[in-house]
Amino acid sequence: MVARRRLGRRFGWLWAAYAVSTFGTRLAFDAFALIAILVLHAGPAEVSVLAAAGLAVGAVVAVPLGPWVEFRRKRPVMVAMDLTRFVALMSIPAAYALGLLGFVQLLVVSVVVGAADIAFNAAGGAYLKAIVRPEDLVVASGRFESTNWTATVLGPPLGTAAMGFFGPVLTVVTDAVSHLLSAAGIRAIGGHEPRPVHAGTGMIGASGSRPVRAGTKEVRLRFGGLFEGWRYILAHPALRPLFLNTVLVSGLIMATSPLLAVLMLGDLGFAPWQYGLAFGLPCVGGIVGSRLAPRLVARFGRHRVMLTAGTLRACWSLGPAFVRPGVAGLVLVIVVEFGLITCMGVFNPVFAAYRLDRTATDRVARTLSAWSVTSKATVAVMTGLWGLLAGITGPRVAIAAAGLLMLLTPFLLPRHDHTPHNERDLARSPT
């Protein structure tokens, strides 16, 4: 079977490290917000600032990290980012135990963790492309996607229960330790990883005649390549529409998430357990979709699956605007979220593989960093804008507006397959 391909020892360790850190992060879901509310007695404005500013400032801090990651060995970068997240997160229980924890520290830690996330993902994407054959990228990405949705199904309920018994600070410790274990797993991959070389004019010859040196030239390289990721994406005929599509879709989905919480828990009177059920149960669809993705690609081809799943993904977000109190409203949300998440489960690994395949090897880290920075900043901005819109029109109208805009996003998907014919044959091959 396609999904059961053996991808090698190095991928196995990388996957295990990702699984550990993902489960740890999902167990600590919303821990910062709960600490701000329960421990620091923060109000709604402060909690909103914590959510939006952490994303936005973390994205800005991460901007120069893309060029920095590009020209370094990827495994040491991933280990360093894991250790950075471990130290930053452990500062919270340490400060809490000493009675020194404050809102500013929560904000700083959220920024550091957000920036480290972007750098880690950029290095991880580049490393994945280096160790997995192009025809196996969909399978590998599907396994990551399946792990992510499994953690999303199991993590928040277990984490919420743990918070009830032990408090939200302990779940932060769990998240921190998961990054330490992830660093150990990545370190265990072993083997030699060659130092990347810069192929740009005036720095390193295309033949790799000279490595990048530390010092003034390296600083110029880092800041000279600051916007290289965006330039590369926007000039690429396949990546440009995907970039616009995925950034807008993620922004619209995340911008309406708090509004739906207000609508269901406030206006419509759903109990917290019902709200949790409405968004936890549909995550099974993500597992199903990610498991189906490699089989669908093998049968129909990568571009057709990506275009179809990306189009279907846009058809669900208008539904929550019509939710009503009672069982019927709860069922409506579950069905809508299940459809949306199943389509995302299919689309995300296919898109991730396509993006890696279409990106030049010496530009992967900068491209992924630019993508992540833009996505996080867009989510922060759109969350704020939709909050203002909901304040004027009400959450239901704001959710409907986002759903209508979502229906336009399929027009941003690449209409033509830019994969060479020989690579299409490899992608369709089941062995």
mmCIF file with all atom_site columns, C-alpha atoms in Angstrom, residues 198-384:
data_model
loop_
_atom_site.group_PDB
_atom_site.id
_atom_site.type_symbol
_atom_site.label_atom_id
_atom_site.label_alt_id
_atom_site.label_comp_id
_atom_site.label_asym_id
_atom_site.label_entity_id
_atom_site.label_seq_id
_atom_site.pdbx_PDB_ins_code
_atom_site.Cartn_x
_atom_site.Cartn_y
_atom_site.Cartn_z
_atom_site.occupancy
_atom_site.B_iso_or_equiv
_atom_site.pdbx_formal_charge
_atom_site.auth_seq_id
_atom_site.auth_comp_id
_atom_site.auth_asym_id
_atom_site.auth_atom_id
_atom_site.pdbx_PDB_model_num
ATOM 1   C CA . HIS A 1 198 ? 25.123  29.839 -1.048  1.00 0.00 ? 198 HIS A CA 1
ATOM 2   C CA . ALA A 1 199 ? 24.718  29.806 -4.816  1.00 0.00 ? 199 ALA A CA 1
ATOM 3   C CA . GLY A 1 200 ? 24.193  33.536 -5.162  1.00 0.00 ? 200 GLY A CA 1
ATOM 4   C CA . THR A 1 201 ? 26.487  35.866 -7.054  1.00 0.00 ? 201 THR A CA 1
ATOM 5   C CA . GLY A 1 202 ? 29.366  37.321 -5.101  1.00 0.00 ? 202 GLY A CA 1
ATOM 6   C CA . MET A 1 203 ? 28.993  34.980 -2.167  1.00 0.00 ? 203 MET A CA 1
ATOM 7   C CA . ILE A 1 204 ? 29.403  31.349 -3.172  1.00 0.00 ? 204 ILE A CA 1
ATOM 8   C CA . GLY A 1 205 ? 29.895  29.939 -6.616  1.00 0.00 ? 205 GLY A CA 1
ATOM 9   C CA . ALA A 1 206 ? 27.269  27.629 -8.053  1.00 0.00 ? 206 ALA A CA 1
ATOM 10  C CA . SER A 1 207 ? 29.800  24.817 -7.781  1.00 0.00 ? 207 SER A CA 1
ATOM 11  C CA . GLY A 1 208 ? 30.065  25.346 -4.033  1.00 0.00 ? 208 GLY A CA 1
ATOM 12  C CA . SER A 1 209 ? 33.630  26.652 -4.183  1.00 0.00 ? 209 SER A CA 1
ATOM 13  C CA . ARG A 1 210 ? 33.441  28.628 -0.957  1.00 0.00 ? 210 ARG A CA 1
ATOM 14  C CA . PRO A 1 211 ? 31.394  28.178 2.248   1.00 0.00 ? 211 PRO A CA 1
ATOM 15  C CA . VAL A 1 212 ? 29.674  31.140 3.842   1.00 0.00 ? 212 VAL A CA 1
ATOM 16  C CA . ARG A 1 213 ? 31.981  32.674 6.434   1.00 0.00 ? 213 ARG A CA 1
ATOM 17  C CA . ALA A 1 214 ? 30.887  34.090 9.757   1.00 0.00 ? 214 ALA A CA 1
ATOM 18  C CA . GLY A 1 215 ? 31.275  37.799 10.247  1.00 0.00 ? 215 GLY A CA 1
ATOM 19  C CA . THR A 1 216 ? 30.371  40.841 8.204   1.00 0.00 ? 216 THR A CA 1
ATOM 20  C CA . LYS A 1 217 ? 29.754  38.955 4.980   1.00 0.00 ? 217 LYS A CA 1
ATOM 21  C CA . GLU A 1 218 ? 27.395  36.541 6.741   1.00 0.00 ? 218 GLU A CA 1
ATOM 22  C CA . VAL A 1 219 ? 25.461  39.422 8.286   1.00 0.00 ? 219 VAL A CA 1
ATOM 23  C CA . ARG A 1 220 ? 25.117  41.027 4.842   1.00 0.00 ? 220 ARG A CA 1
ATOM 24  C CA . LEU A 1 221 ? 23.953  37.686 3.462   1.00 0.00 ? 221 LEU A CA 1
ATOM 25  C CA . ARG A 1 222 ? 21.332  37.317 6.159   1.00 0.00 ? 222 ARG A CA 1
ATOM 26  C CA . PHE A 1 223 ? 19.827  40.736 5.694   1.00 0.00 ? 223 PHE A CA 1
ATOM 27  C CA . GLY A 1 224 ? 20.382  40.768 1.941   1.00 0.00 ? 224 GLY A CA 1
ATOM 28  C CA . GLY A 1 225 ? 18.230  37.642 1.771   1.00 0.00 ? 225 GLY A CA 1
ATOM 29  C CA . LEU A 1 226 ? 15.612  39.033 4.138   1.00 0.00 ? 226 LEU A CA 1
ATOM 30  C CA . PHE A 1 227 ? 12.893  39.241 1.491   1.00 0.00 ? 227 PHE A CA 1
ATOM 31  C CA . GLU A 1 228 ? 14.241  36.556 -0.831  1.00 0.00 ? 228 GLU A CA 1
ATOM 32  C CA . GLY A 1 229 ? 11.586  34.098 0.288   1.00 0.00 ? 229 GLY A CA 1
ATOM 33  C CA . TRP A 1 230 ? 8.755   36.455 -0.629  1.00 0.00 ? 230 TRP A CA 1
ATOM 34  C CA . ARG A 1 231 ? 10.365  37.377 -3.938  1.00 0.00 ? 231 ARG A CA 1
ATOM 35  C CA . TYR A 1 232 ? 10.786  33.724 -4.825  1.00 0.00 ? 232 TYR A CA 1
ATOM 36  C CA . ILE A 1 233 ? 7.190   32.851 -3.924  1.00 0.00 ? 233 ILE A CA 1
ATOM 37  C CA . LEU A 1 234 ? 5.621   35.774 -5.746  1.00 0.00 ? 234 LEU A CA 1
ATOM 38  C CA . ALA A 1 235 ? 7.667   35.156 -8.895  1.00 0.00 ? 235 ALA A CA 1
ATOM 39  C CA . HIS A 1 236 ? 6.833   31.453 -9.010  1.00 0.00 ? 236 HIS A CA 1
ATOM 40  C CA . PRO A 1 237 ? 3.790   30.588 -11.197 1.00 0.00 ? 237 PRO A CA 1
ATOM 41  C CA . ALA A 1 238 ? 2.751   27.614 -9.032  1.00 0.00 ? 238 ALA A CA 1
ATOM 42  C CA . LEU A 1 239 ? 3.699   28.843 -5.548  1.00 0.00 ? 239 LEU A CA 1
ATOM 43  C CA . ARG A 1 240 ? 2.205   32.339 -5.877  1.00 0.00 ? 240 ARG A CA 1
ATOM 44  C CA . PRO A 1 241 ? -1.476  31.278 -6.118  1.00 0.00 ? 241 PRO A CA 1
ATOM 45  C CA . LEU A 1 242 ? -0.993  28.614 -3.449  1.00 0.00 ? 242 LEU A CA 1
ATOM 46  C CA . PHE A 1 243 ? 0.590   31.188 -1.159  1.00 0.00 ? 243 PHE A CA 1
ATOM 47  C CA . LEU A 1 244 ? -2.311  33.607 -1.546  1.00 0.00 ? 244 LEU A CA 1
ATOM 48  C CA . ASN A 1 245 ? -4.850  30.806 -1.154  1.00 0.00 ? 245 ASN A CA 1
ATOM 49  C CA . THR A 1 246 ? -3.429  29.187 1.980   1.00 0.00 ? 246 THR A CA 1
ATOM 50  C CA . VAL A 1 247 ? -2.664  32.451 3.765   1.00 0.00 ? 247 VAL A CA 1
ATOM 51  C CA . LEU A 1 248 ? -6.180  33.778 3.151   1.00 0.00 ? 248 LEU A CA 1
ATOM 52  C CA . VAL A 1 249 ? -7.867  30.495 4.100   1.00 0.00 ? 249 VAL A CA 1
ATOM 53  C CA . SER A 1 250 ? -5.955  30.131 7.363   1.00 0.00 ? 250 SER A CA 1
ATOM 54  C CA . GLY A 1 251 ? -6.622  33.776 8.201   1.00 0.00 ? 251 GLY A CA 1
ATOM 55  C CA . LEU A 1 252 ? -10.376 33.438 7.634   1.00 0.00 ? 252 LEU A CA 1
ATOM 56  C CA . ILE A 1 253 ? -10.628 30.195 9.621   1.00 0.00 ? 253 ILE A CA 1
ATOM 57  C CA . MET A 1 254 ? -8.651  31.474 12.600  1.00 0.00 ? 254 MET A CA 1
ATOM 58  C CA . ALA A 1 255 ? -10.305 34.910 12.577  1.00 0.00 ? 255 ALA A CA 1
ATOM 59  C CA . THR A 1 256 ? -13.756 33.362 13.051  1.00 0.00 ? 256 THR A CA 1
ATOM 60  C CA . SER A 1 257 ? -12.731 30.824 15.692  1.00 0.00 ? 257 SER A CA 1
ATOM 61  C CA . PRO A 1 258 ? -13.091 33.168 18.699  1.00 0.00 ? 258 PRO A CA 1
ATOM 62  C CA . LEU A 1 259 ? -16.316 34.605 17.226  1.00 0.00 ? 259 LEU A CA 1
ATOM 63  C CA . LEU A 1 260 ? -17.853 31.142 17.016  1.00 0.00 ? 260 LEU A CA 1
ATOM 64  C CA . ALA A 1 261 ? -16.829 30.545 20.627  1.00 0.00 ? 261 ALA A CA 1
ATOM 65  C CA . VAL A 1 262 ? -18.590 33.748 21.677  1.00 0.00 ? 262 VAL A CA 1
ATOM 66  C CA . LEU A 1 263 ? -21.675 32.841 19.619  1.00 0.00 ? 263 LEU A CA 1
ATOM 67  C CA . MET A 1 264 ? -21.961 29.283 20.947  1.00 0.00 ? 264 MET A CA 1
ATOM 68  C CA . LEU A 1 265 ? -20.928 29.771 24.577  1.00 0.00 ? 265 LEU A CA 1
ATOM 69  C CA . GLY A 1 266 ? -22.454 33.203 25.033  1.00 0.00 ? 266 GLY A CA 1
ATOM 70  C CA . ASP A 1 267 ? -25.390 33.995 22.772  1.00 0.00 ? 267 ASP A CA 1
ATOM 71  C CA . LEU A 1 268 ? -26.626 30.428 22.236  1.00 0.00 ? 268 LEU A CA 1
ATOM 72  C CA . GLY A 1 269 ? -25.878 29.039 25.690  1.00 0.00 ? 269 GLY A CA 1
ATOM 73  C CA . PHE A 1 270 ? -24.001 25.867 24.763  1.00 0.00 ? 270 PHE A CA 1
ATOM 74  C CA . ALA A 1 271 ? -22.159 24.210 27.644  1.00 0.00 ? 271 ALA A CA 1
ATOM 75  C CA . PRO A 1 272 ? -18.341 24.112 27.523  1.00 0.00 ? 272 PRO A CA 1
ATOM 76  C CA . TRP A 1 273 ? -18.366 20.321 27.060  1.00 0.00 ? 273 TRP A CA 1
ATOM 77  C CA . GLN A 1 274 ? -20.661 20.710 24.073  1.00 0.00 ? 274 GLN A CA 1
ATOM 78  C CA . TYR A 1 275 ? -18.346 23.296 22.572  1.00 0.00 ? 275 TYR A CA 1
ATOM 79  C CA . GLY A 1 276 ? -15.381 20.988 23.135  1.00 0.00 ? 276 GLY A CA 1
ATOM 80  C CA . LEU A 1 277 ? -17.267 18.091 21.539  1.00 0.00 ? 277 LEU A CA 1
ATOM 81  C CA . ALA A 1 278 ? -18.213 20.214 18.519  1.00 0.00 ? 278 ALA A CA 1
ATOM 82  C CA . PHE A 1 279 ? -14.557 20.907 17.711  1.00 0.00 ? 279 PHE A CA 1
ATOM 83  C CA . GLY A 1 280 ? -12.867 17.799 19.098  1.00 0.00 ? 280 GLY A CA 1
ATOM 84  C CA . LEU A 1 281 ? -14.925 15.072 17.438  1.00 0.00 ? 281 LEU A CA 1
ATOM 85  C CA . PRO A 1 282 ? -14.562 16.446 13.865  1.00 0.00 ? 282 PRO A CA 1
ATOM 86  C CA . CYS A 1 283 ? -10.765 16.237 14.142  1.00 0.00 ? 283 CYS A CA 1
ATOM 87  C CA . VAL A 1 284 ? -11.186 12.541 13.370  1.00 0.00 ? 284 VAL A CA 1
ATOM 88  C CA . GLY A 1 285 ? -11.857 13.776 9.845   1.00 0.00 ? 285 GLY A CA 1
ATOM 89  C CA . GLY A 1 286 ? -8.313  15.125 9.715   1.00 0.00 ? 286 GLY A CA 1
ATOM 90  C CA . ILE A 1 287 ? -6.956  11.656 10.479  1.00 0.00 ? 287 ILE A CA 1
ATOM 91  C CA . VAL A 1 288 ? -9.193  10.120 7.818   1.00 0.00 ? 288 VAL A CA 1
ATOM 92  C CA . GLY A 1 289 ? -8.267  12.731 5.217   1.00 0.00 ? 289 GLY A CA 1
ATOM 93  C CA . SER A 1 290 ? -4.526  12.496 5.818   1.00 0.00 ? 290 SER A CA 1
ATOM 94  C CA . ARG A 1 291 ? -4.680  8.707  5.529   1.00 0.00 ? 291 ARG A CA 1
ATOM 95  C CA . LEU A 1 292 ? -6.616  8.960  2.264   1.00 0.00 ? 292 LEU A CA 1
ATOM 96  C CA . ALA A 1 293 ? -4.349  11.587 0.682   1.00 0.00 ? 293 ALA A CA 1
ATOM 97  C CA . PRO A 1 294 ? -1.552  9.290  -0.595  1.00 0.00 ? 294 PRO A CA 1
ATOM 98  C CA . ARG A 1 295 ? -4.073  6.813  -2.047  1.00 0.00 ? 295 ARG A CA 1
ATOM 99  C CA . LEU A 1 296 ? -5.992  9.587  -3.795  1.00 0.00 ? 296 LEU A CA 1
ATOM 100 C CA . VAL A 1 297 ? -2.779  11.021 -5.241  1.00 0.00 ? 297 VAL A CA 1
ATOM 101 C CA . ALA A 1 298 ? -1.715  7.584  -6.490  1.00 0.00 ? 298 ALA A CA 1
ATOM 102 C CA . ARG A 1 299 ? -5.043  7.214  -8.279  1.00 0.00 ? 299 ARG A CA 1
ATOM 103 C CA . PHE A 1 300 ? -5.884  10.704 -9.513  1.00 0.00 ? 300 PHE A CA 1
ATOM 104 C CA . GLY A 1 301 ? -2.616  12.636 -9.457  1.00 0.00 ? 301 GLY A CA 1
ATOM 105 C CA . ARG A 1 302 ? -1.316  15.263 -7.060  1.00 0.00 ? 302 ARG A CA 1
ATOM 106 C CA . HIS A 1 303 ? -2.569  18.411 -8.783  1.00 0.00 ? 303 HIS A CA 1
ATOM 107 C CA . ARG A 1 304 ? -6.127  17.139 -9.291  1.00 0.00 ? 304 ARG A CA 1
ATOM 108 C CA . VAL A 1 305 ? -6.405  16.044 -5.645  1.00 0.00 ? 305 VAL A CA 1
ATOM 109 C CA . MET A 1 306 ? -4.994  19.343 -4.396  1.00 0.00 ? 306 MET A CA 1
ATOM 110 C CA . LEU A 1 307 ? -7.357  21.386 -6.573  1.00 0.00 ? 307 LEU A CA 1
ATOM 111 C CA . THR A 1 308 ? -10.421 19.318 -5.638  1.00 0.00 ? 308 THR A CA 1
ATOM 112 C CA . ALA A 1 309 ? -9.702  19.201 -1.899  1.00 0.00 ? 309 ALA A CA 1
ATOM 113 C CA . GLY A 1 310 ? -8.814  22.908 -1.888  1.00 0.00 ? 310 GLY A CA 1
ATOM 114 C CA . THR A 1 311 ? -12.115 23.741 -3.579  1.00 0.00 ? 311 THR A CA 1
ATOM 115 C CA . LEU A 1 312 ? -14.212 21.538 -1.281  1.00 0.00 ? 312 LEU A CA 1
ATOM 116 C CA . ARG A 1 313 ? -12.409 22.995 1.736   1.00 0.00 ? 313 ARG A CA 1
ATOM 117 C CA . ALA A 1 314 ? -13.939 26.391 0.927   1.00 0.00 ? 314 ALA A CA 1
ATOM 118 C CA . CYS A 1 315 ? -17.544 25.194 0.965   1.00 0.00 ? 315 CYS A CA 1
ATOM 119 C CA . TRP A 1 316 ? -18.063 24.700 4.704   1.00 0.00 ? 316 TRP A CA 1
ATOM 120 C CA . SER A 1 317 ? -17.245 27.945 6.517   1.00 0.00 ? 317 SER A CA 1
ATOM 121 C CA . LEU A 1 318 ? -20.582 29.618 5.811   1.00 0.00 ? 318 LEU A CA 1
ATOM 122 C CA . GLY A 1 319 ? -22.443 26.899 7.744   1.00 0.00 ? 319 GLY A CA 1
ATOM 123 C CA . PRO A 1 320 ? -21.668 28.053 11.323  1.00 0.00 ? 320 PRO A CA 1
ATOM 124 C CA . ALA A 1 321 ? -23.403 31.379 10.633  1.00 0.00 ? 321 ALA A CA 1
ATOM 125 C CA . PHE A 1 322 ? -26.721 29.467 10.718  1.00 0.00 ? 322 PHE A CA 1
ATOM 126 C CA . VAL A 1 323 ? -26.154 27.583 13.984  1.00 0.00 ? 323 VAL A CA 1
ATOM 127 C CA . ARG A 1 324 ? -29.093 27.580 16.403  1.00 0.00 ? 324 ARG A CA 1
ATOM 128 C CA . PRO A 1 325 ? -29.468 26.494 20.042  1.00 0.00 ? 325 PRO A CA 1
ATOM 129 C CA . GLY A 1 326 ? -30.024 22.856 20.934  1.00 0.00 ? 326 GLY A CA 1
ATOM 130 C CA . VAL A 1 327 ? -29.038 19.496 19.510  1.00 0.00 ? 327 VAL A CA 1
ATOM 131 C CA . ALA A 1 328 ? -29.688 20.503 15.893  1.00 0.00 ? 328 ALA A CA 1
ATOM 132 C CA . GLY A 1 329 ? -27.260 23.402 16.181  1.00 0.00 ? 329 GLY A CA 1
ATOM 133 C CA . LEU A 1 330 ? -24.628 21.190 17.788  1.00 0.00 ? 330 LEU A CA 1
ATOM 134 C CA . VAL A 1 331 ? -24.991 18.582 15.035  1.00 0.00 ? 331 VAL A CA 1
ATOM 135 C CA . LEU A 1 332 ? -24.719 21.316 12.385  1.00 0.00 ? 332 LEU A CA 1
ATOM 136 C CA . VAL A 1 333 ? -21.399 22.533 13.789  1.00 0.00 ? 333 VAL A CA 1
ATOM 137 C CA . ILE A 1 334 ? -20.029 18.979 14.073  1.00 0.00 ? 334 ILE A CA 1
ATOM 138 C CA . VAL A 1 335 ? -20.993 18.155 10.476  1.00 0.00 ? 335 VAL A CA 1
ATOM 139 C CA . VAL A 1 336 ? -19.576 21.407 9.111   1.00 0.00 ? 336 VAL A CA 1
ATOM 140 C CA . GLU A 1 337 ? -16.327 21.081 11.057  1.00 0.00 ? 337 GLU A CA 1
ATOM 141 C CA . PHE A 1 338 ? -15.975 17.421 10.090  1.00 0.00 ? 338 PHE A CA 1
ATOM 142 C CA . GLY A 1 339 ? -16.332 18.292 6.397   1.00 0.00 ? 339 GLY A CA 1
ATOM 143 C CA . LEU A 1 340 ? -13.905 21.192 6.643   1.00 0.00 ? 340 LEU A CA 1
ATOM 144 C CA . ILE A 1 341 ? -11.286 19.249 8.590   1.00 0.00 ? 341 ILE A CA 1
ATOM 145 C CA . THR A 1 342 ? -11.533 16.161 6.352   1.00 0.00 ? 342 THR A CA 1
ATOM 146 C CA . CYS A 1 343 ? -10.879 18.328 3.296   1.00 0.00 ? 343 CYS A CA 1
ATOM 147 C CA . MET A 1 344 ? -7.986  19.977 5.126   1.00 0.00 ? 344 MET A CA 1
ATOM 148 C CA . GLY A 1 345 ? -6.643  16.538 6.040   1.00 0.00 ? 345 GLY A CA 1
ATOM 149 C CA . VAL A 1 346 ? -6.483  15.653 2.351   1.00 0.00 ? 346 VAL A CA 1
ATOM 150 C CA . PHE A 1 347 ? -5.291  19.054 1.118   1.00 0.00 ? 347 PHE A CA 1
ATOM 151 C CA . ASN A 1 348 ? -2.555  19.840 3.651   1.00 0.00 ? 348 ASN A CA 1
ATOM 152 C CA . PRO A 1 349 ? -0.123  16.943 3.038   1.00 0.00 ? 349 PRO A CA 1
ATOM 153 C CA . VAL A 1 350 ? -0.584  17.167 -0.741  1.00 0.00 ? 350 VAL A CA 1
ATOM 154 C CA . PHE A 1 351 ? 0.002   20.917 -0.628  1.00 0.00 ? 351 PHE A CA 1
ATOM 155 C CA . ALA A 1 352 ? 3.025   20.502 1.679   1.00 0.00 ? 352 ALA A CA 1
ATOM 156 C CA . ALA A 1 353 ? 4.606   17.952 -0.661  1.00 0.00 ? 353 ALA A CA 1
ATOM 157 C CA . TYR A 1 354 ? 3.843   20.073 -3.739  1.00 0.00 ? 354 TYR A CA 1
ATOM 158 C CA . ARG A 1 355 ? 5.346   23.171 -2.115  1.00 0.00 ? 355 ARG A CA 1
ATOM 159 C CA . LEU A 1 356 ? 8.553   21.349 -1.171  1.00 0.00 ? 356 LEU A CA 1
ATOM 160 C CA . ASP A 1 357 ? 8.819   19.779 -4.605  1.00 0.00 ? 357 ASP A CA 1
ATOM 161 C CA . ARG A 1 358 ? 8.334   23.092 -6.419  1.00 0.00 ? 358 ARG A CA 1
ATOM 162 C CA . THR A 1 359 ? 10.844  24.981 -4.214  1.00 0.00 ? 359 THR A CA 1
ATOM 163 C CA . ALA A 1 360 ? 14.534  24.978 -5.137  1.00 0.00 ? 360 ALA A CA 1
ATOM 164 C CA . THR A 1 361 ? 16.645  23.097 -2.589  1.00 0.00 ? 361 THR A CA 1
ATOM 165 C CA . ASP A 1 362 ? 18.779  26.134 -1.704  1.00 0.00 ? 362 ASP A CA 1
ATOM 166 C CA . ARG A 1 363 ? 15.676  28.267 -1.025  1.00 0.00 ? 363 ARG A CA 1
ATOM 167 C CA . VAL A 1 364 ? 13.485  25.961 1.068   1.00 0.00 ? 364 VAL A CA 1
ATOM 168 C CA . ALA A 1 365 ? 14.158  27.482 4.493   1.00 0.00 ? 365 ALA A CA 1
ATOM 169 C CA . ARG A 1 366 ? 13.683  31.075 3.318   1.00 0.00 ? 366 ARG A CA 1
ATOM 170 C CA . THR A 1 367 ? 10.529  30.161 1.414   1.00 0.00 ? 367 THR A CA 1
ATOM 171 C CA . LEU A 1 368 ? 8.955   28.276 4.333   1.00 0.00 ? 368 LEU A CA 1
ATOM 172 C CA . SER A 1 369 ? 9.916   31.064 6.740   1.00 0.00 ? 369 SER A CA 1
ATOM 173 C CA . ALA A 1 370 ? 8.331   33.711 4.524   1.00 0.00 ? 370 ALA A CA 1
ATOM 174 C CA . TRP A 1 371 ? 5.221   31.553 4.216   1.00 0.00 ? 371 TRP A CA 1
ATOM 175 C CA . SER A 1 372 ? 4.929   31.028 8.002   1.00 0.00 ? 372 SER A CA 1
ATOM 176 C CA . VAL A 1 373 ? 5.641   34.654 8.850   1.00 0.00 ? 373 VAL A CA 1
ATOM 177 C CA . THR A 1 374 ? 2.976   35.861 6.427   1.00 0.00 ? 374 THR A CA 1
ATOM 178 C CA . SER A 1 375 ? 0.441   33.314 7.644   1.00 0.00 ? 375 SER A CA 1
ATOM 179 C CA . LYS A 1 376 ? 0.908   34.158 11.313  1.00 0.00 ? 376 LYS A CA 1
ATOM 180 C CA . ALA A 1 377 ? 0.852   37.898 10.696  1.00 0.00 ? 377 ALA A CA 1
ATOM 181 C CA . THR A 1 378 ? -2.270  37.555 8.543   1.00 0.00 ? 378 THR A CA 1
ATOM 182 C CA . VAL A 1 379 ? -4.025  35.528 11.233  1.00 0.00 ? 379 VAL A CA 1
ATOM 183 C CA . ALA A 1 380 ? -3.183  38.193 13.812  1.00 0.00 ? 380 ALA A CA 1
ATOM 184 C CA . VAL A 1 381 ? -4.412  41.060 11.618  1.00 0.00 ? 381 VAL A CA 1
ATOM 185 C CA . MET A 1 382 ? -7.575  39.309 10.446  1.00 0.00 ? 382 MET A CA 1
ATOM 186 C CA . THR A 1 383 ? -8.429  38.193 13.980  1.00 0.00 ? 383 THR A CA 1
ATOM 187 C CA . GLY A 1 384 ? -8.320  41.827 15.050  1.00 0.00 ? 384 GLY A CA 1
#
